[in-house]
mmCIF file of N, CA and C in Angstrom:
data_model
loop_
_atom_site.group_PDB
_atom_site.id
_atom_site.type_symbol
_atom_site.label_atom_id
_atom_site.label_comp_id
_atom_site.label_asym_id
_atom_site.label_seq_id
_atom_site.Cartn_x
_atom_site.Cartn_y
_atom_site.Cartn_z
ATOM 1 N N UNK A 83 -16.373 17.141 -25.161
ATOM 2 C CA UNK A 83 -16.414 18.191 -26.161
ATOM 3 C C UNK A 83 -15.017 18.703 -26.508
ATOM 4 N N UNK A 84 -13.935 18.538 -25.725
ATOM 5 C CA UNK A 84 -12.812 19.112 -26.061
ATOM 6 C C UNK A 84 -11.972 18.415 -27.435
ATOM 7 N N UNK A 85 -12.147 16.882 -26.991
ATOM 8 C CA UNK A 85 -11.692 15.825 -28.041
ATOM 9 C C UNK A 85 -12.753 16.447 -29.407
ATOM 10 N N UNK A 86 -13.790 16.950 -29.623
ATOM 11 C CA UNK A 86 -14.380 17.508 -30.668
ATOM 12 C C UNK A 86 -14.076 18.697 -30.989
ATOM 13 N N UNK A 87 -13.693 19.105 -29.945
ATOM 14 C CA UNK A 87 -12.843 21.219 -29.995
ATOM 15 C C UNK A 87 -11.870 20.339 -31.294
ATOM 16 N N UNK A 88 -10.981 19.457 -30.739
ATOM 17 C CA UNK A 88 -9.261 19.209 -31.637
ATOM 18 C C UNK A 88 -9.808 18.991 -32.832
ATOM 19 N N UNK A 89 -10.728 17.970 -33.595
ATOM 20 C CA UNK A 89 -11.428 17.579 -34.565
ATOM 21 C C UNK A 89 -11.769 18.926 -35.197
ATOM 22 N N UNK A 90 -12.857 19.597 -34.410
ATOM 23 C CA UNK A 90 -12.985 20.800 -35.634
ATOM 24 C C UNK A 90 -11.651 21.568 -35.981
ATOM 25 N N UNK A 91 -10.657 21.549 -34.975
ATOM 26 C CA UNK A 91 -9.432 22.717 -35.398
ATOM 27 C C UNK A 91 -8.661 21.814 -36.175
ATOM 28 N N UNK A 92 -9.059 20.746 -36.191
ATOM 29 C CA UNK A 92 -7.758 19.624 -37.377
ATOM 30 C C UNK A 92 -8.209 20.204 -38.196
ATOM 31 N N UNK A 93 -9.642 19.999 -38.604
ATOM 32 C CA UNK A 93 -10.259 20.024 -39.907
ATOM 33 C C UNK A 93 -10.766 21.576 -40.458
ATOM 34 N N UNK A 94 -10.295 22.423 -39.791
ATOM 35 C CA UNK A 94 -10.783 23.666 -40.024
ATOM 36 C C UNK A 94 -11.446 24.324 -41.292
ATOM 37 N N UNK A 95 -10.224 23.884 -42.522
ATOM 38 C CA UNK A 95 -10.735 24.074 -43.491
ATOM 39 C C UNK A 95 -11.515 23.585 -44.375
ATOM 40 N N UNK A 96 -11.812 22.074 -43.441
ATOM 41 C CA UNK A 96 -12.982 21.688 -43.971
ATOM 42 C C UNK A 96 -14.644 22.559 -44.141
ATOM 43 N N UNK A 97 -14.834 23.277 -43.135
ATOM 44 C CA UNK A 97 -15.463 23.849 -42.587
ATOM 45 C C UNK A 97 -15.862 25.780 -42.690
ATOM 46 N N UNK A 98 -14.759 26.174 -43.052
ATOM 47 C CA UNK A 98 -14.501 27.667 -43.152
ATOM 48 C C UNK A 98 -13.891 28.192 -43.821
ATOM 49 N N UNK A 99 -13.628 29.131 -45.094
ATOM 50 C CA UNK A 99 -12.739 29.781 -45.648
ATOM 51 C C UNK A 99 -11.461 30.579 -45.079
ATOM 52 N N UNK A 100 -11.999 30.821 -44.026
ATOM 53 C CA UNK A 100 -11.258 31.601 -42.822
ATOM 54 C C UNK A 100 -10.147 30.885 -41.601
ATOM 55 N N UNK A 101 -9.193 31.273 -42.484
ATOM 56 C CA UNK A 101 -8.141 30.306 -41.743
ATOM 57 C C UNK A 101 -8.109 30.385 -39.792
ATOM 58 N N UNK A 102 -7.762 29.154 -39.441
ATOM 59 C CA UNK A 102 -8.433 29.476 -37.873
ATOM 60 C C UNK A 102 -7.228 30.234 -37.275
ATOM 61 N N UNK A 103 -6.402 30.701 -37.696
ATOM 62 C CA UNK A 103 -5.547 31.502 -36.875
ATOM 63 C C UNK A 103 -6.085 33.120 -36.843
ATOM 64 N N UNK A 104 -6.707 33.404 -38.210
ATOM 65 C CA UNK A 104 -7.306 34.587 -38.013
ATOM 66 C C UNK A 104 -8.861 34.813 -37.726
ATOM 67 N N UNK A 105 -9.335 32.999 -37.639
ATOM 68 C CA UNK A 105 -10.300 33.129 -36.181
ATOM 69 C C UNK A 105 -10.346 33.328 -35.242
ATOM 70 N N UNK A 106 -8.912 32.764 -34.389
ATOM 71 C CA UNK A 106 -8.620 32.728 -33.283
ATOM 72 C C UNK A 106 -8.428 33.791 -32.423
ATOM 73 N N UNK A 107 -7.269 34.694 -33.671
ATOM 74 C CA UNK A 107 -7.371 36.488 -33.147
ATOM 75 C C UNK A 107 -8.445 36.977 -33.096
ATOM 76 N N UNK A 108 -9.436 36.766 -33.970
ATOM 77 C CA UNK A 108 -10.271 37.895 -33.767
ATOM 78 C C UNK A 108 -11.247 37.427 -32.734
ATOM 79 N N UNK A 109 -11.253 36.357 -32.555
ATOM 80 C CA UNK A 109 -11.842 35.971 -31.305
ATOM 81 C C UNK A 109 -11.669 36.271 -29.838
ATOM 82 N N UNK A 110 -10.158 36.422 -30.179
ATOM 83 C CA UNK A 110 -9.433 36.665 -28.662
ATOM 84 C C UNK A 110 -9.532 37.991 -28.714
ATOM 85 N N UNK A 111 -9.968 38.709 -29.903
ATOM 86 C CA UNK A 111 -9.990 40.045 -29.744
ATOM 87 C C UNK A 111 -10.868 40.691 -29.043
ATOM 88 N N UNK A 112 -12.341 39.678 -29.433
ATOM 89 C CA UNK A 112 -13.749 40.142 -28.856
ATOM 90 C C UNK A 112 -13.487 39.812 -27.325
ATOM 91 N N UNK A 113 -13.317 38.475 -27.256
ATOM 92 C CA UNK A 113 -12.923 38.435 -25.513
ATOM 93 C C UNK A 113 -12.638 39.971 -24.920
ATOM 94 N N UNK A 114 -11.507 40.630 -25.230
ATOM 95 C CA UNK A 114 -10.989 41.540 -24.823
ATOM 96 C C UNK A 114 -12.021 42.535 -24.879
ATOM 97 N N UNK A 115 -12.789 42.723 -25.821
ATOM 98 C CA UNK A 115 -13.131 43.995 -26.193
ATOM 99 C C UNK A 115 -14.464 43.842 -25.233
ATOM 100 N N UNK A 116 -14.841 42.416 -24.492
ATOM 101 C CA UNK A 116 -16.227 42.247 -23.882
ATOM 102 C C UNK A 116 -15.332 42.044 -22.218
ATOM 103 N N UNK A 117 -14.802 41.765 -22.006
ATOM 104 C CA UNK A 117 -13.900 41.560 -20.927
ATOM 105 C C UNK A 117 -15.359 41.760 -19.356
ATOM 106 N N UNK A 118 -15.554 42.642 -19.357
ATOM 107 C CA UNK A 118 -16.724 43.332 -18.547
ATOM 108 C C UNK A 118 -18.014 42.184 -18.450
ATOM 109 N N UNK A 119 -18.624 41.745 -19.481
ATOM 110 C CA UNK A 119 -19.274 40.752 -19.281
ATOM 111 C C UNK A 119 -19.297 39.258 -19.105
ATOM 112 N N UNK A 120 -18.084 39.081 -19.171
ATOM 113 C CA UNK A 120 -18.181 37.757 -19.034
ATOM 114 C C UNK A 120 -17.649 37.311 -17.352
ATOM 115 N N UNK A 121 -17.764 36.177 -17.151
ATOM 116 C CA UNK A 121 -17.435 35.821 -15.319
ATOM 117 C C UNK A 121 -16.402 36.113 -15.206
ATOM 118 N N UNK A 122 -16.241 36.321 -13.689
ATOM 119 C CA UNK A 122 -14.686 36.769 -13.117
ATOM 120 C C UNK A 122 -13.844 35.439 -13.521
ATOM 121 N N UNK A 123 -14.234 34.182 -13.716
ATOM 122 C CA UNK A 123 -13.761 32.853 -13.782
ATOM 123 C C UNK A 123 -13.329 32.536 -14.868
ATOM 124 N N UNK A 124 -14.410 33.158 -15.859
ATOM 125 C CA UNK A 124 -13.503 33.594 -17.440
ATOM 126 C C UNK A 124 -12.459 34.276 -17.977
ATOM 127 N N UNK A 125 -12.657 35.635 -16.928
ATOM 128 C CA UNK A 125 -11.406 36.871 -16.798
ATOM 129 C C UNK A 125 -10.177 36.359 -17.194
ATOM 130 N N UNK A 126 -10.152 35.493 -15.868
ATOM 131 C CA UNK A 126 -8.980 35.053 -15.295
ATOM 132 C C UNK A 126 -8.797 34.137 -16.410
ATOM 133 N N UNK A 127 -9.220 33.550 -16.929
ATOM 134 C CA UNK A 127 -8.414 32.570 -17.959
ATOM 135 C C UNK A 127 -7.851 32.862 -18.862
ATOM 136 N N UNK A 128 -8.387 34.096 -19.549
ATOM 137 C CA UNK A 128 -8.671 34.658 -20.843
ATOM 138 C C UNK A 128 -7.062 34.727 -21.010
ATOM 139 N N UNK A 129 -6.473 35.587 -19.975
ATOM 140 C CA UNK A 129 -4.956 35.794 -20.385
ATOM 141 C C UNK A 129 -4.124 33.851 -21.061
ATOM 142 N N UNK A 130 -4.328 33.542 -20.138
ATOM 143 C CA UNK A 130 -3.507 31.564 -20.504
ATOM 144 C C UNK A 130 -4.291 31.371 -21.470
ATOM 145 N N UNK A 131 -5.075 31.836 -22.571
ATOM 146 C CA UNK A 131 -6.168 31.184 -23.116
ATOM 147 C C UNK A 131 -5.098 31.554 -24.314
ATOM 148 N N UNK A 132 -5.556 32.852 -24.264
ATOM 149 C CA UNK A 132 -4.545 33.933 -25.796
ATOM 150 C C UNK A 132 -3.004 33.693 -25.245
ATOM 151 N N UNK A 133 -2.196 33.191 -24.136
ATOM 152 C CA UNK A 133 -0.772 33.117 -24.316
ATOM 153 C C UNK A 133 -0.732 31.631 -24.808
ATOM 154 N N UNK A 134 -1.646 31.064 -24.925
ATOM 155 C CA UNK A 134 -1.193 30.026 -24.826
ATOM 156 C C UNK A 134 -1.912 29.418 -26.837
ATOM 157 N N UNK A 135 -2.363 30.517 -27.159
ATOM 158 C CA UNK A 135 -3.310 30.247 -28.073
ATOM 159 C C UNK A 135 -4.035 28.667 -28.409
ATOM 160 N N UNK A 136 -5.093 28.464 -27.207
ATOM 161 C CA UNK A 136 -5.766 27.245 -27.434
ATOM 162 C C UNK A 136 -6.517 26.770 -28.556
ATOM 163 N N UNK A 137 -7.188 28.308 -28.865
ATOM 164 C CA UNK A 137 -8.075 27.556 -30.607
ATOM 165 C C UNK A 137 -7.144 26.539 -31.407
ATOM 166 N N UNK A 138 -5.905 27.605 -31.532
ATOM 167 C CA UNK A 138 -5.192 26.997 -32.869
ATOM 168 C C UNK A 138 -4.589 25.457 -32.322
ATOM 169 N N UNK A 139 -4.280 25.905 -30.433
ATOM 170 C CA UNK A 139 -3.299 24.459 -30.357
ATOM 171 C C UNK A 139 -4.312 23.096 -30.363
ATOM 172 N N UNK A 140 -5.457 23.104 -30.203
ATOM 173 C CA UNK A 140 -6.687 21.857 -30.487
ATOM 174 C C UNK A 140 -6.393 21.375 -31.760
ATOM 175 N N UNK A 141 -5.792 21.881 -32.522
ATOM 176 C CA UNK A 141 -5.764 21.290 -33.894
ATOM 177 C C UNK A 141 -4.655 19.903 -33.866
ATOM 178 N N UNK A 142 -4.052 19.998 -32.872
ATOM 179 C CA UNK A 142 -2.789 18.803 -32.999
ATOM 180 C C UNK A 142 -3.125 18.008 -31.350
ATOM 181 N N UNK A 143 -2.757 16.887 -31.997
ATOM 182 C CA UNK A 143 -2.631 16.136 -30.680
ATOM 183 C C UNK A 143 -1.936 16.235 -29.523
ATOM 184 N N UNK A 144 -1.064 16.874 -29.631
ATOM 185 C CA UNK A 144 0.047 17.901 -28.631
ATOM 186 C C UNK A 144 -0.604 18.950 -28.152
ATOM 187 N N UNK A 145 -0.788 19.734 -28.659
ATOM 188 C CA UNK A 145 -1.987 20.922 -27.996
ATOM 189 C C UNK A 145 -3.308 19.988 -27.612
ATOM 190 N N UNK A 146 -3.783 19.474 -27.623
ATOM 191 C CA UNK A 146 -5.015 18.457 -27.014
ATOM 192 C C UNK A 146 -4.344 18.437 -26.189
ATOM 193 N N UNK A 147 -3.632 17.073 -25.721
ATOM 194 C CA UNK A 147 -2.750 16.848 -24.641
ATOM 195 C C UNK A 147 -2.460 17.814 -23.897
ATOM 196 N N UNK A 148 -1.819 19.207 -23.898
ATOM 197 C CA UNK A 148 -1.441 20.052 -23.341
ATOM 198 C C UNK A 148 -2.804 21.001 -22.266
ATOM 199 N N UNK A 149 -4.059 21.115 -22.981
ATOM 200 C CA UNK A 149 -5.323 21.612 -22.558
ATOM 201 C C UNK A 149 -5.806 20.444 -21.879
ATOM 202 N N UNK A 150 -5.803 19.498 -22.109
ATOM 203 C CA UNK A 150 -6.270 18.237 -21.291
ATOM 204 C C UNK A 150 -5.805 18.652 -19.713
ATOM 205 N N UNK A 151 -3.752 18.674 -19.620
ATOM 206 C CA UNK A 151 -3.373 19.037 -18.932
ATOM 207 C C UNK A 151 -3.712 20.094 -17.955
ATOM 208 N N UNK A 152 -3.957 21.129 -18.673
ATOM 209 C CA UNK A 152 -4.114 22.319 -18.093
ATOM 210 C C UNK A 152 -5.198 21.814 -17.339
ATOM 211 N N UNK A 153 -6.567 21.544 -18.246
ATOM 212 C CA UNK A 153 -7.766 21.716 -17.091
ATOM 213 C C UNK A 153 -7.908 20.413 -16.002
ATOM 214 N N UNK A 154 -7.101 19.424 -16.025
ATOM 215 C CA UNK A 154 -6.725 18.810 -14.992
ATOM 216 C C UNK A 154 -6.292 19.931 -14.000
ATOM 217 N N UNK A 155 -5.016 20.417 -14.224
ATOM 218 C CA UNK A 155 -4.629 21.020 -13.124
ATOM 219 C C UNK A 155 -5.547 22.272 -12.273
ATOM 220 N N UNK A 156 -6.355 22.364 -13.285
ATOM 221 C CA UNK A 156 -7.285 23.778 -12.768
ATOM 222 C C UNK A 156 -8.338 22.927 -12.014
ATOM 223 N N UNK A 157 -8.740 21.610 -12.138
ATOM 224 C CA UNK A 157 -9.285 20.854 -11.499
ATOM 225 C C UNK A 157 -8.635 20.097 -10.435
ATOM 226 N N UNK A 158 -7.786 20.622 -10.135
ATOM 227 C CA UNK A 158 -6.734 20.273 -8.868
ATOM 228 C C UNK A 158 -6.335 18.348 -8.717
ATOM 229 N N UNK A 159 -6.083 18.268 -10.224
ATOM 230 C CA UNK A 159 -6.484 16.355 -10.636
ATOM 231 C C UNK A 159 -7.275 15.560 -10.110
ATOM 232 N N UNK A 160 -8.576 16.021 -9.914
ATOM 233 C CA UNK A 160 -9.441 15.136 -9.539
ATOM 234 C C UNK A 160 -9.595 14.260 -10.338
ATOM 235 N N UNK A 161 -9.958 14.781 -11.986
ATOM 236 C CA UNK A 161 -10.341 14.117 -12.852
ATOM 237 C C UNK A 161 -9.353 13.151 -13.650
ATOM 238 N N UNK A 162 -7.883 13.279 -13.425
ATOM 239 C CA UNK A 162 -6.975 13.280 -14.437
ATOM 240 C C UNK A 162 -7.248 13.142 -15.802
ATOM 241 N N UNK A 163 -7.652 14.120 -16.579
ATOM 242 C CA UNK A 163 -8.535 14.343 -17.633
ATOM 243 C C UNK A 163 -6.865 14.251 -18.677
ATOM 244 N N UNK A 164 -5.747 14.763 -18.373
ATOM 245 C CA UNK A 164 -4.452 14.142 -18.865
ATOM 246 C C UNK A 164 -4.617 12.856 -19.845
ATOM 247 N N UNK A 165 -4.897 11.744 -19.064
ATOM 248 C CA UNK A 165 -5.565 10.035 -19.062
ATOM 249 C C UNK A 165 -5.738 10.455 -20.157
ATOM 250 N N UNK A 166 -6.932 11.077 -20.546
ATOM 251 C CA UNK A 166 -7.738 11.230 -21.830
ATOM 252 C C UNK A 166 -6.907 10.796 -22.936
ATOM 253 N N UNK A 167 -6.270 11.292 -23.067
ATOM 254 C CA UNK A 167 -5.235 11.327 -24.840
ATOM 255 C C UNK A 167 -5.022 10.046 -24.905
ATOM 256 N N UNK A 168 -4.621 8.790 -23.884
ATOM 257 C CA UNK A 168 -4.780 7.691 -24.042
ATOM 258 C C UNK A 168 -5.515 6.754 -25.249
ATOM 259 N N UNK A 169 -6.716 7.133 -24.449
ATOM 260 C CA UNK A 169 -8.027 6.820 -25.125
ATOM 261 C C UNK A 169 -8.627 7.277 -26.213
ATOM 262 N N UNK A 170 -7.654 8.671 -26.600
ATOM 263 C CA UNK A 170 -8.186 9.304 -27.544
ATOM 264 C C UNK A 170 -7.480 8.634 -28.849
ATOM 265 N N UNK A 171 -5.873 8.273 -28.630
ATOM 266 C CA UNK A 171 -5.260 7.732 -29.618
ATOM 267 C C UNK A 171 -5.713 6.465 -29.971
ATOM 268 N N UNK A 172 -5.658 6.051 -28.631
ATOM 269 C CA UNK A 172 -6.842 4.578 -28.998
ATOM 270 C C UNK A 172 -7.876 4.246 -30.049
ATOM 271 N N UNK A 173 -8.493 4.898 -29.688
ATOM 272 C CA UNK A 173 -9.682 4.893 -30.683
ATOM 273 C C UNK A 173 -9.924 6.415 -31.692
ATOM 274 N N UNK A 174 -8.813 7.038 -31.820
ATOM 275 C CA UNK A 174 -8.588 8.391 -33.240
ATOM 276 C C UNK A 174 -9.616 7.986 -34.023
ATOM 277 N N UNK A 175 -9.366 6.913 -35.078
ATOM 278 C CA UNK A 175 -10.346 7.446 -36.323
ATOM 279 C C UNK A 175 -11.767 6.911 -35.890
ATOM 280 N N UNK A 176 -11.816 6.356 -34.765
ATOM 281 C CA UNK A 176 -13.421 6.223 -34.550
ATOM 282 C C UNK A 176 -13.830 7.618 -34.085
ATOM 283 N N UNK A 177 -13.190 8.106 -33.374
ATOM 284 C CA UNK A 177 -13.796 9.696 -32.617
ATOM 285 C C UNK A 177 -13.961 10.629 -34.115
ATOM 286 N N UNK A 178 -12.477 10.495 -34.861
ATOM 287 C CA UNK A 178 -12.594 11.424 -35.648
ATOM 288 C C UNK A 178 -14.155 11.217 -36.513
ATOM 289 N N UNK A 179 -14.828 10.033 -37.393
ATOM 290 C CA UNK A 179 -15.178 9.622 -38.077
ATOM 291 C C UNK A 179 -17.200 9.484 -37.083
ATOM 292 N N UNK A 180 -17.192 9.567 -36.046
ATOM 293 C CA UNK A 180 -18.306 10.365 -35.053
ATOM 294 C C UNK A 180 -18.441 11.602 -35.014
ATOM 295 N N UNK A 181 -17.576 12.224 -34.780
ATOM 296 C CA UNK A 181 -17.595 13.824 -34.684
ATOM 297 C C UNK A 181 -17.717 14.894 -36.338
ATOM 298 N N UNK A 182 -17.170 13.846 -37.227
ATOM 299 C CA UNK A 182 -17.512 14.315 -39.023
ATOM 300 C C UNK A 182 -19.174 14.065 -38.548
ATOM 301 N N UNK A 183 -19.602 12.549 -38.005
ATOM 302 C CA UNK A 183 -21.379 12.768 -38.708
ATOM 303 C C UNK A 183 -21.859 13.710 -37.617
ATOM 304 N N UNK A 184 -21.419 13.815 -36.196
ATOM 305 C CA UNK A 184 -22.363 14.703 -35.611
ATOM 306 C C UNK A 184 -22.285 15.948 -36.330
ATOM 307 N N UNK A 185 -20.680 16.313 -36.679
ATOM 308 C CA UNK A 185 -21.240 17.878 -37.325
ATOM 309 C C UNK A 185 -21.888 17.932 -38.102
ATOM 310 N N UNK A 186 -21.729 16.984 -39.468
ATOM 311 C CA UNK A 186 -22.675 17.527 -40.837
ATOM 312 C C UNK A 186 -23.711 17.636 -40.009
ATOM 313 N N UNK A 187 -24.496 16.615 -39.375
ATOM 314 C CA UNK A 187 -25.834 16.592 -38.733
ATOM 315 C C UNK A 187 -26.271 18.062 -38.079
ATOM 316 N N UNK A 188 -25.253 18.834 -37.084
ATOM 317 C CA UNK A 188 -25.266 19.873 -36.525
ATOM 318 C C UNK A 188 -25.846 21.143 -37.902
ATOM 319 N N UNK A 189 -24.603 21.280 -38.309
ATOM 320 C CA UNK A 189 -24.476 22.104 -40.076
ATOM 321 C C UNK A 189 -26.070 21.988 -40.425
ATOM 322 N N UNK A 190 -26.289 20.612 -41.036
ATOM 323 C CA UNK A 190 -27.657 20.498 -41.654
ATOM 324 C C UNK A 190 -28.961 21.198 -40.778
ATOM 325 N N UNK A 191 -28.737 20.588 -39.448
ATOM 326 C CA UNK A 191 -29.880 21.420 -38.214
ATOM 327 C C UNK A 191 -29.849 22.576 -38.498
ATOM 328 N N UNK A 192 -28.287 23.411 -38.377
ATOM 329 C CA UNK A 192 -28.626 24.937 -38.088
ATOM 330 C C UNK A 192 -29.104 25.569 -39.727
ATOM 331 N N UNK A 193 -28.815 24.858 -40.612
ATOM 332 C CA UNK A 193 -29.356 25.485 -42.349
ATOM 333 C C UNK A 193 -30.747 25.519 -42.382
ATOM 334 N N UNK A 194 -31.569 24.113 -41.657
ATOM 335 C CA UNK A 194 -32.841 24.323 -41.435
ATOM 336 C C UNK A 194 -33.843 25.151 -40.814
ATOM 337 N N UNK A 195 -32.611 25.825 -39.048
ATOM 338 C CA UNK A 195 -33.343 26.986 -38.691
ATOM 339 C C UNK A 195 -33.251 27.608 -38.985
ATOM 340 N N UNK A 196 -32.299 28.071 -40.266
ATOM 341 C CA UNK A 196 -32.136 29.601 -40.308
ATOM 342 C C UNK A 196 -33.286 29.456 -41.347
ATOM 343 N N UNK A 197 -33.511 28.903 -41.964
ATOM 344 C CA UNK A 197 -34.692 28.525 -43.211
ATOM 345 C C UNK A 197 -35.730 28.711 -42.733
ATOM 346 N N UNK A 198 -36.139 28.152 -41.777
ATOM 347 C CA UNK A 198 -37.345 28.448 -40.964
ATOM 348 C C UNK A 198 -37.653 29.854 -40.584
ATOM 349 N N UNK A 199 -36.279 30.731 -39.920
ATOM 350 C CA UNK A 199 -36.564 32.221 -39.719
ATOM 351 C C UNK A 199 -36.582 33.075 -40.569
ATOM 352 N N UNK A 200 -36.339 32.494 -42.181
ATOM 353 C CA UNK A 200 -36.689 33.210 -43.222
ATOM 354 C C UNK A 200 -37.833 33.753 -43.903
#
């Protein structure tokens, strides 16, 4: 899902009028403003999350790479999830060109439930 996190933040404006940097704040805003409910495991991230601003850095292959990194290391490299970007450049426009049909597909699902709760 992360290699699909970078995809939606490439393509942001495919997707939203709302540029993702002033998604990102106001996102990191709510974090803050909910701080209390969410896990102690979240807490703790939240700060590296907003210094490090991850929404926006998913958008480039460098920020991928860099979060790859990170949650390797928070996974004490079991996984070397790093590796990843490898594979990701490898095969780019196939991931990219999967992750376009799962979303429309997603998009189209959620237009139908909200239709339904109408």
């Amino acid at each position: 899902d992360i290699v699909y996190d970078h995809f939606l933040a490439k393509n942001w404006n495919l997707y939203s009028e709302e540029p993702l940097e002033i998604y990102a704040e106001a996102f990191y805003k709510l974090l803050k403003e909910n701080h209390s409910l969410l896990t102690e495991k979240t807490q703790k991230m939240i700060p590296y999350m907003i210094a490090r601003n991850w929404l926006v850095s998913y958008a480039t292959l460098e920020g991928l790479e860099m979060i790859l990194f990170q949650m390797d290391y928070r996974t004490q490299h079991r996984a070397n999830m790093q590796e990843a970007i490898v594979e990701v450049k490898n095969f780019y426009r196939q991931l990219e060109e999967e992750f376009t049909l799962f979303f429309e597909e997603l998009r189209n699902h959620c237009e139908e439930k909200l239709k339904e709760l109408k």
